[in-house]
Coordinates of C-alpha atoms in Angstrom, one line a residue:
Chain A
X314 CA 141.6 73.3 111.9
X315 CA 139.6 74.4 108.8
X316 CA 141.1 74.0 105.3
X317 CA 141.5 76.8 102.8
X318 CA 142.4 76.7 99.1
X319 CA 142.8 79.3 96.5
X320 CA 143.8 79.3 92.8
X321 CA 144.6 82.3 90.7
X322 CA 145.1 81.5 87.0
X323 CA 147.6 83.3 84.9
X324 CA 147.2 80.9 81.9
X325 CA 143.9 81.4 80.1
X326 CA 143.9 77.9 78.8
X327 CA 143.3 76.6 82.3
X328 CA 140.2 78.7 82.8
X329 CA 137.8 75.9 81.7
X330 CA 139.3 73.7 84.4
X331 CA 139.2 76.1 87.3
X332 CA 136.1 74.5 89.0
X333 CA 137.6 71.0 88.6
X334 CA 141.0 72.1 90.0
X335 CA 139.6 74.0 92.9
X336 CA 137.2 71.2 93.8
X337 CA 140.0 68.7 93.8
X338 CA 142.1 70.9 96.1
X339 CA 139.2 71.4 98.5
X340 CA 138.2 67.8 98.7
X341 CA 141.7 66.8 99.5
X342 CA 141.4 68.9 102.7
X343 CA 138.1 67.4 103.8
X344 CA 139.4 66.1 107.1
X345 CA 140.5 69.6 108.2
X346 CA 136.8 70.5 108.5
X347 CA 133.7 68.4 108.3
X348 CA 131.1 71.0 109.2
X349 CA 130.5 73.0 106.0
X350 CA 132.2 73.9 102.8
X351 CA 132.0 76.6 100.3
X352 CA 133.6 78.0 97.2
X353 CA 133.7 81.3 95.4
X354 CA 134.4 81.3 91.7
X355 CA 135.3 84.4 89.6
X356 CA 134.0 83.9 86.1
X357 CA 134.9 85.8 83.0
X358 CA 133.1 89.2 82.9
X359 CA 130.1 89.0 80.6
X360 CA 130.1 92.7 79.8
X361 CA 126.7 94.0 80.6
X362 CA 125.5 91.7 83.3
X363 CA 126.0 91.5 87.0
X364 CA 125.2 88.6 89.3
X365 CA 123.7 88.0 92.7
X366 CA 124.0 84.5 94.3
X367 CA 121.1 83.7 96.5
X368 CA 120.3 80.8 98.8
X369 CA 117.1 79.4 100.2
X370 CA 116.3 76.4 102.4
X371 CA 113.1 76.1 100.3
X372 CA 114.3 76.6 96.7
X373 CA 111.2 75.2 95.1
X374 CA 109.0 77.8 96.8
X375 CA 111.4 80.8 96.8
X376 CA 112.9 80.6 93.3
X377 CA 109.7 79.9 91.4
X378 CA 108.7 82.8 89.2
X379 CA 111.2 85.1 90.9
X380 CA 112.7 86.1 87.6
X381 CA 109.4 87.4 86.2
X382 CA 108.6 89.1 89.4
X383 CA 112.0 90.7 89.7
X384 CA 112.0 91.8 86.0
X385 CA 108.6 93.4 86.6
X386 CA 109.9 95.2 89.8
X387 CA 113.1 96.4 88.1
X388 CA 111.8 97.1 84.7
X389 CA 114.7 95.3 83.0
X390 CA 115.3 91.7 82.0
X391 CA 116.3 89.3 84.7
X392 CA 117.4 85.6 84.4
X393 CA 117.8 83.0 87.1
X394 CA 119.9 79.8 87.0
X395 CA 119.0 77.5 89.9
X396 CA 121.5 75.0 91.3
X397 CA 120.1 73.1 94.3
X398 CA 119.6 75.5 97.2
X399 CA 121.4 78.3 95.4
X400 CA 120.5 80.4 92.4
X401 CA 122.3 83.0 90.4
X402 CA 120.3 86.1 89.4
X403 CA 121.6 88.0 86.4
X404 CA 120.6 91.5 85.5
X405 CA 122.0 94.9 84.4
X406 CA 124.9 96.1 86.6
X407 CA 123.3 99.4 87.4
X408 CA 120.3 97.5 88.8
X409 CA 122.2 95.4 91.3
X410 CA 121.4 97.3 94.5
X411 CA 117.8 97.6 93.5
X412 CA 117.7 93.9 92.7
X413 CA 119.0 93.0 96.2
X414 CA 116.3 95.1 97.8
X415 CA 113.6 93.6 95.5
X416 CA 114.7 90.1 96.3
X417 CA 114.5 90.7 100.0
X418 CA 111.1 92.3 99.6
X419 CA 109.7 89.6 97.4
X420 CA 111.2 86.6 99.3
X421 CA 112.2 87.5 102.9
X422 CA 113.6 84.0 103.5
X423 CA 116.2 84.2 100.7
X424 CA 119.8 84.8 101.8
X425 CA 122.2 86.7 99.6
X426 CA 125.5 85.0 99.4
X427 CA 127.3 87.6 97.4
X428 CA 127.0 89.9 94.4
X429 CA 129.2 91.5 91.8
X430 CA 130.1 91.4 88.1
X431 CA 131.8 88.1 88.1
X432 CA 131.6 86.2 91.5
X433 CA 129.4 83.2 92.3
X434 CA 129.4 81.7 95.8
X435 CA 128.1 78.3 96.8
X436 CA 128.2 77.2 100.4
X437 CA 126.4 74.7 102.5
X438 CA 126.6 72.5 105.5
X439 CA 128.4 69.2 104.7
X440 CA 131.6 67.8 103.4
X441 CA 133.4 69.4 100.4
X442 CA 132.7 66.4 98.1
X443 CA 128.9 66.8 98.8
X444 CA 129.0 70.5 98.3
X445 CA 131.0 70.5 95.0
X446 CA 128.7 67.7 93.7
X447 CA 125.6 69.5 94.7
X448 CA 126.5 72.7 92.9
X449 CA 128.4 71.1 90.0
X450 CA 131.4 73.2 90.9
X451 CA 133.7 70.9 88.9
X452 CA 132.2 72.1 85.6
X453 CA 132.6 75.8 86.4
X454 CA 135.0 78.0 84.5
X455 CA 136.7 81.1 85.7
X456 CA 139.8 83.1 86.3
X457 CA 140.3 82.5 90.0
X458 CA 138.5 81.2 93.1
X459 CA 138.8 80.4 96.8
X460 CA 137.3 77.6 98.9
X461 CA 137.0 76.6 102.5
X462 CA 136.1 73.5 104.5
X463 CA 135.0 74.5 108.0
X464 CA 135.6 73.1 111.5
X465 CA 133.3 75.4 113.4
X466 CA 134.9 77.1 116.4
X467 CA 133.4 80.6 116.6
X468 CA 129.8 80.3 115.6
X469 CA 127.0 77.9 114.6
X470 CA 127.2 75.2 112.0
X471 CA 124.8 76.8 109.5
X472 CA 124.8 77.7 105.8
X473 CA 125.4 81.3 106.7
X474 CA 128.2 80.4 109.0
X475 CA 130.0 78.7 106.2
X476 CA 132.8 80.4 104.3
X477 CA 133.4 82.3 102.0
X478 CA 132.0 85.5 103.4
X479 CA 131.2 88.2 101.0
X480 CA 130.6 91.7 102.2
X481 CA 131.3 93.8 99.1
X482 CA 130.8 93.6 95.4
X483 CA 133.0 90.7 94.0
X484 CA 134.9 90.5 97.4
X485 CA 135.1 87.5 99.5
X486 CA 137.3 85.9 102.1
X487 CA 138.0 82.5 103.7
X488 CA 139.7 82.2 107.0
X489 CA 141.5 79.6 109.1
X490 CA 141.8 80.7 112.7
X491 CA 139.9 82.6 115.2
X492 CA 139.7 86.3 116.0
X493 CA 139.6 87.6 119.5
X494 CA 138.5 91.2 118.9
X495 CA 135.8 90.6 116.4
X496 CA 133.0 91.9 118.6
X497 CA 134.7 95.3 119.0
X498 CA 135.6 95.5 115.3
X499 CA 132.0 94.6 114.4
X500 CA 130.7 97.4 116.6
X501 CA 133.0 99.9 114.9
X502 CA 131.9 98.7 111.4
X503 CA 128.2 98.9 112.4
X504 CA 128.8 102.5 113.4
X505 CA 130.2 103.0 109.9
X506 CA 126.9 101.7 108.5
X507 CA 127.8 98.1 107.7
X508 CA 125.4 95.3 108.5
X509 CA 126.1 91.7 109.5
X510 CA 124.3 88.5 108.9
X511 CA 126.0 86.3 111.6
X512 CA 127.9 86.3 114.8
X513 CA 130.8 84.8 112.9
X514 CA 134.3 86.3 113.4
X515 CA 135.2 85.7 109.7
X516 CA 132.3 87.9 108.5
X517 CA 133.9 90.7 110.5
X518 CA 137.2 90.2 108.8
X519 CA 135.5 90.3 105.4
X520 CA 133.6 93.4 106.3
X521 CA 136.8 95.0 107.7
X522 CA 138.5 94.5 104.3
X523 CA 135.4 95.8 102.4
X524 CA 135.4 98.9 104.6
X525 CA 139.1 99.5 104.0
X526 CA 138.7 99.2 100.3
X527 CA 135.6 101.4 100.4
X528 CA 137.9 104.0 101.9
X529 CA 140.1 103.8 98.8
X530 CA 142.8 101.3 99.8
X531 CA 143.7 98.6 97.4
X532 CA 143.6 94.9 98.4
X533 CA 147.2 94.8 99.5
X534 CA 146.8 97.9 101.7
X535 CA 143.6 96.6 103.2
X536 CA 145.3 93.3 104.0
X537 CA 148.2 95.2 105.7
X538 CA 145.6 96.8 107.9
X539 CA 144.4 93.4 109.3
X540 CA 147.9 93.0 110.9
X541 CA 147.3 95.9 113.2
X542 CA 143.5 96.0 113.5
X543 CA 142.5 92.4 113.9
X544 CA 143.7 90.4 116.9
X545 CA 143.8 86.6 116.9
X546 CA 145.0 83.8 114.7
X547 CA 144.4 84.0 111.0
X548 CA 145.3 82.9 107.6
X549 CA 143.2 84.8 105.2
X550 CA 142.8 84.1 101.5
X551 CA 140.7 86.8 99.7
X552 CA 139.4 87.3 96.2
X553 CA 138.4 90.5 94.5
X554 CA 137.1 91.0 91.0
X555 CA 140.6 90.8 89.5
X556 CA 142.8 90.0 92.5
X557 CA 143.9 87.3 94.9
X558 CA 145.5 87.9 98.3
X559 CA 147.0 86.0 101.2
X560 CA 148.0 87.2 104.7
X561 CA 148.9 85.4 108.0
X562 CA 149.0 86.9 111.4
X563 CA 152.4 87.5 113.0
X564 CA 152.4 84.3 115.1
X565 CA 151.4 82.3 112.0
X566 CA 150.5 79.0 113.7
X567 CA 147.8 78.3 111.1
X568 CA 149.3 76.3 108.3
X569 CA 149.8 77.6 104.8
X570 CA 151.7 76.7 101.7
X571 CA 151.8 78.4 98.3
X572 CA 152.9 77.4 94.8
X573 CA 153.6 79.5 91.8
X574 CA 154.3 78.6 88.2
X575 CA 153.9 80.5 84.9
X576 CA 150.3 79.1 84.8
X577 CA 149.0 79.9 88.3
X578 CA 149.4 80.9 91.9
X579 CA 147.9 78.4 94.3
X580 CA 147.3 78.4 98.0
X581 CA 146.5 75.4 100.3
X582 CA 146.4 74.9 104.1
X583 CA 148.5 71.8 103.3
X584 CA 150.7 70.7 100.5
X585 CA 148.5 67.8 99.7
X586 CA 145.9 70.2 98.3
X587 CA 148.4 71.2 95.6
X588 CA 149.7 67.8 94.6
X589 CA 147.4 67.3 91.6
X590 CA 148.0 70.8 90.1
X591 CA 149.8 70.7 86.7
X592 CA 153.5 71.2 86.9
X593 CA 153.6 71.2 90.7
X594 CA 156.8 69.2 90.8
X595 CA 158.6 72.1 89.2
X596 CA 156.6 74.9 90.9
X597 CA 158.1 77.3 93.3
X598 CA 156.6 76.1 96.6
X599 CA 157.0 78.1 99.8
X600 CA 155.5 78.8 103.1
X601 CA 154.1 82.4 103.3
X602 CA 155.9 84.4 105.9
X603 CA 154.0 85.6 109.0
X604 CA 152.7 89.2 108.9
X605 CA 153.4 89.5 105.2
X606 CA 150.9 90.4 102.5
X607 CA 151.0 88.5 99.2
X608 CA 148.7 89.5 96.4
X609 CA 148.3 89.2 92.7
X610 CA 146.1 91.1 90.2
X611 CA 145.1 90.4 86.6
Chain B
X206 CA 182.4 45.6 100.5
X207 CA 182.3 49.3 100.0
X208 CA 179.6 51.5 101.3
X209 CA 178.4 52.3 97.8
X210 CA 177.9 48.7 96.9
X211 CA 176.1 48.0 100.2
X212 CA 173.7 50.9 99.5
X213 CA 173.2 49.6 96.0
X214 CA 172.5 46.1 97.3
X215 CA 170.0 47.5 99.9
X216 CA 168.3 49.5 97.2
X217 CA 167.9 46.5 95.0
X218 CA 166.2 44.7 97.9
X219 CA 164.2 47.6 99.2
X220 CA 160.7 47.0 100.1
X221 CA 158.6 49.4 98.1
X222 CA 155.4 51.0 99.3
X223 CA 153.5 53.0 96.7
X224 CA 151.0 55.1 98.5
X225 CA 149.1 55.5 95.3
X226 CA 148.3 51.8 95.5
X227 CA 148.5 51.1 99.2
X228 CA 147.3 52.9 102.3
X229 CA 149.4 54.8 104.7
X230 CA 148.2 52.4 107.5
X231 CA 149.6 49.4 105.6
X232 CA 152.9 51.1 105.4
X233 CA 153.1 52.1 109.0
X234 CA 151.8 48.7 110.2
X235 CA 154.4 46.9 108.1
X236 CA 157.1 49.1 109.7
X237 CA 155.7 48.6 113.2
X238 CA 155.5 44.8 112.6
X239 CA 159.2 44.5 112.0
X240 CA 160.9 42.1 114.4
X241 CA 164.2 43.0 115.9
X242 CA 167.0 41.8 113.7
X243 CA 164.8 41.6 110.6
X244 CA 166.6 41.6 107.3
X245 CA 164.1 44.0 105.8
X246 CA 166.4 47.0 106.4
X247 CA 165.7 49.1 103.3
X248 CA 162.4 50.6 102.5
X249 CA 161.2 53.0 99.8
X250 CA 158.0 55.0 99.9
X251 CA 156.6 56.3 96.6
X252 CA 154.0 59.0 96.0
X253 CA 153.7 60.4 99.5
X254 CA 151.9 63.4 98.0
X255 CA 151.8 65.4 101.2
X256 CA 150.3 62.6 103.3
X257 CA 150.4 62.9 107.1
X258 CA 152.3 60.6 109.5
X259 CA 154.5 58.8 106.9
X260 CA 156.8 56.4 108.8
X261 CA 155.8 57.5 112.3
X262 CA 156.7 55.3 115.2
X263 CA 159.6 53.4 113.5
X264 CA 161.4 51.5 116.2
X265 CA 163.9 49.4 114.2
X266 CA 167.2 50.4 112.6
X267 CA 165.8 50.4 109.1
X268 CA 166.5 52.9 106.3
X269 CA 163.5 54.5 104.6
X270 CA 163.7 56.6 101.5
X271 CA 160.5 58.7 100.9
X272 CA 160.4 59.9 97.3
X273 CA 158.4 63.1 97.4
X274 CA 157.0 65.6 99.8
X275 CA 155.2 64.7 103.0
X276 CA 152.6 66.3 105.3
X277 CA 152.5 66.5 109.1
X278 CA 154.6 64.5 111.5
X279 CA 156.7 62.5 109.1
X280 CA 159.1 60.3 111.1
X281 CA 157.4 61.3 114.4
X282 CA 158.7 59.4 117.4
X283 CA 161.4 57.8 115.3
X284 CA 163.5 55.4 117.3
X285 CA 166.6 54.2 115.4
X286 CA 165.3 54.6 111.8
X287 CA 167.2 56.4 109.1
X288 CA 164.6 58.3 107.2
X289 CA 165.3 60.4 104.1
X290 CA 162.6 62.6 102.6
X291 CA 163.5 63.4 99.0
X292 CA 161.2 66.4 99.0
X293 CA 159.9 68.8 101.5
X294 CA 158.2 68.1 104.9
X295 CA 155.1 69.6 106.5
X296 CA 154.7 70.6 110.1
X297 CA 156.2 68.6 112.9
X298 CA 158.7 66.5 111.0
X299 CA 160.5 64.3 113.5
X300 CA 158.4 65.4 116.4
X301 CA 159.4 63.7 119.6
X302 CA 162.2 61.7 117.8
X303 CA 164.1 59.4 120.3
X304 CA 167.0 58.3 118.2
X305 CA 168.1 57.6 114.6
X306 CA 168.1 60.2 112.0
X307 CA 165.8 62.1 109.6
X308 CA 167.1 64.0 106.6
X309 CA 164.8 66.4 104.6
X310 CA 166.3 67.2 101.2
X311 CA 163.9 70.1 100.7
X312 CA 162.3 72.5 103.2
X313 CA 160.5 71.8 106.4
X314 CA 157.4 73.5 107.8
X315 CA 156.7 74.6 111.3
X316 CA 158.0 73.0 114.5
X317 CA 160.5 70.6 112.9
X318 CA 162.0 68.3 115.6
X319 CA 159.6 69.6 118.3
X320 CA 160.2 68.0 121.7
X321 CA 162.8 65.6 120.2
X322 CA 164.7 63.6 122.9
X323 CA 167.5 62.3 120.7
X324 CA 168.7 61.5 117.2
X325 CA 169.7 63.8 114.4
X326 CA 167.3 65.9 112.2
X327 CA 168.9 67.5 109.1
X328 CA 167.0 69.9 107.0
X329 CA 168.9 70.6 103.8
X330 CA 166.7 73.5 102.8
X331 CA 165.0 76.0 105.1
X332 CA 163.0 75.3 108.2
X333 CA 160.1 77.5 109.3
X334 CA 158.9 78.9 112.6
X335 CA 159.3 77.2 116.0
X336 CA 162.0 74.8 114.7
X337 CA 163.2 72.8 117.7
X338 CA 160.5 74.1 120.0
X339 CA 160.8 72.4 123.4
X340 CA 163.7 70.2 122.1
X341 CA 164.9 67.8 124.8
X342 CA 168.1 66.3 123.5
X343 CA 167.7 66.1 119.8
X344 CA 170.3 67.5 117.4
X345 CA 169.0 69.6 114.6
X346 CA 171.1 70.9 111.7
X347 CA 169.5 73.3 109.2
X348 CA 171.5 74.1 106.1
X349 CA 169.3 77.1 105.3
X350 CA 167.3 79.5 107.5
X351 CA 164.9 79.0 110.4
X352 CA 161.8 81.0 111.2
X353 CA 160.6 82.9 114.3
X354 CA 160.3 81.5 117.8
X355 CA 162.8 78.7 117.1
X356 CA 164.1 76.7 120.1
X357 CA 161.3 78.2 122.2
X358 CA 161.6 76.6 125.7
X359 CA 164.4 74.4 124.5
X360 CA 165.6 72.1 127.2
X361 CA 168.5 70.1 125.9
X362 CA 170.3 69.2 122.6
X363 CA 171.9 71.3 119.8
X364 CA 170.4 73.4 117.1
X365 CA 172.8 74.3 114.3
X366 CA 171.7 76.8 111.6
X367 CA 173.9 77.6 108.7
X368 CA 171.7 80.5 107.5
X369 CA 169.7 83.1 109.4
X370 CA 167.3 82.8 112.3
X371 CA 164.0 84.8 112.7
X372 CA 162.6 86.7 115.6
X373 CA 162.7 85.6 119.2
X374 CA 165.3 82.8 118.9
X375 CA 165.5 80.7 122.0
X376 CA 162.7 82.4 123.8
X377 CA 162.5 81.2 127.4
X378 CA 165.2 78.7 126.7
X379 CA 166.3 76.4 129.6
X380 CA 169.5 74.7 128.4
X381 CA 170.3 73.5 124.8
X382 CA 173.0 75.1 122.6
X383 CA 172.1 77.1 119.6
X384 CA 174.7 77.7 116.9
X385 CA 173.8 80.2 114.1
X386 CA 176.1 81.2 111.3
X387 CA 174.0 84.0 109.8
X388 CA 172.1 86.8 111.4
X389 CA 169.6 86.5 114.1
X390 CA 166.6 88.9 113.8
X391 CA 166.2 89.0 117.6
X392 CA 166.8 86.9 120.7
X393 CA 163.8 85.8 122.8
X394 CA 163.5 86.3 126.6
X395 CA 166.5 84.9 128.5
X396 CA 168.4 83.9 125.4
X397 CA 171.9 85.5 125.1
X398 CA 175.0 85.2 122.9
X399 CA 177.6 83.1 124.5
X400 CA 181.3 82.5 124.1
X401 CA 182.5 79.7 121.8
X402 CA 184.9 77.7 123.8
X403 CA 187.1 74.9 122.4
X404 CA 184.6 72.3 123.5
X405 CA 181.9 74.0 121.6
X406 CA 184.0 74.2 118.4
X407 CA 184.7 70.5 118.7
X408 CA 181.0 69.7 119.4
X409 CA 179.9 71.8 116.4
X410 CA 182.5 70.2 114.1
X411 CA 181.1 66.8 115.1
X412 CA 177.5 67.9 114.4
X413 CA 178.5 69.3 111.0
X414 CA 180.3 66.1 110.1
X415 CA 177.3 64.0 111.1
X416 CA 175.0 66.2 109.0
X417 CA 177.3 65.9 105.9
X418 CA 178.1 69.6 105.9
X419 CA 181.4 70.4 104.3
X420 CA 183.3 73.6 103.6
X421 CA 181.9 75.3 106.7
X422 CA 184.1 76.0 109.8
X423 CA 182.7 76.0 113.3
X424 CA 184.4 79.4 113.9
X425 CA 181.9 80.9 111.5
X426 CA 179.1 80.4 114.0
X427 CA 177.9 82.2 117.1
X428 CA 176.6 80.4 120.1
X429 CA 173.4 81.3 121.9
X430 CA 172.0 79.9 125.1
X431 CA 170.2 80.5 128.3
X432 CA 171.0 83.4 130.7
X433 CA 169.3 81.3 133.3
X434 CA 167.5 84.3 134.9
X435 CA 164.1 82.7 134.4
X436 CA 164.9 79.7 136.5
X437 CA 163.4 81.1 139.6
X438 CA 160.4 83.3 140.1
X439 CA 161.5 86.9 140.8
X440 CA 159.0 89.0 142.7
X441 CA 160.4 92.1 140.9
X442 CA 159.0 90.8 137.7
X443 CA 155.5 90.1 139.0
X444 CA 154.1 93.2 137.2
X445 CA 155.2 91.6 133.9
X446 CA 152.8 88.7 134.2

């Protein structure tokens, strides 16, 4: 099973409601996956700041004084906003890679969920309702976002095994299905220099897309590549800094439904995820074709 | 009394279930609790909002109007009910239907009418992949197109498609007749185009009439079915497995 949602806003007036809309969509699919849930939200770019979302099982210990220690290590201002087990570190965009290394050096137990100019990622074990409440996702604003509720089939039920998986700046991916050649693809990507946090098949798909885009492909072209290079069942929904994409494998037995209006493009594993969106009764609703890439960019 | 006035009368007395106010279980239990010969023959379901299993297991000759789109398995195992979805249907609409009819005014998702043994399923929009998979006697009429792998391992019944069919139509088909008016992307293993004989034209006309299709002639369709070469194991094909 697993449930996926995605929402890409075209109408700026909906941006303050992105977190609330996406949360509603994800909660409606709770019974597709009780193991963990996660959400990635793309906020408005702040201009001269980049973000790293970090996670710790011991937030009281790991997040305390991290901002001052990081600021000292990097020599630039750093801020931290803590939300439960997660925190968002903000600093200068040119210091992001250095900040990642400094975080790992200062706090070895911290896990990095994702980084980029705009993305924030929150994911934990538990039902969507608990996860969105815990991180106050309903209050978040943004331009687009993706979410996932997991029924674990390929790897352990852990925070790191939850989706979305982020393997590149402002890139992340959610997946319904299972890949059969992920070990091989992982080995090839490791040879290219990529590193992996989990044994999860979805992390491989995310890293595959990052690798393709690092080689100069755009999101659409990278998604085309999944059709020949990844084997297994998949419906992928991906986000980039300004883009939103969907692809299903050629057999397409994992469910998917999309809706588009002048205000948004929405994706759900099931139609019921879309029923509370504004204007859904007059939206163009369709089932994405197998082996067909759909993507939108701002 | 004319048909219209009877419909109006039934409508006026329809038992209304609003799924915003009542649970799906209450609806399905009320339907399952109907005694044979009950006068409660007209039902209306409001706000289905993509819920799963709306009106599954109906086994009385009642008519049910569902106002909106439904999720998985709407009308599954239907036996004698006349179910109309005034919206679109999710995966598995009419799965394992025994008799009666289901009409979807919008589109249907994957495996519409799967394993159906009888009755009539009409999709007024498009159906998706694996429409009529393993059908065992059901009649399915799709006004629009159908997706890939439709009628996979079909065993009996009729699939009528006014639009186009996707890849691998009728893959590993046993028996069952497939009538397609538009183009077929490709035929699956052991599925071949067949001659339209007078009895097929007559059968197809009957199906079109029952599905409320007008202005379309049976001669516009091509018939597909089983070449029956997979019925027995052939040692020459052993390498293919």
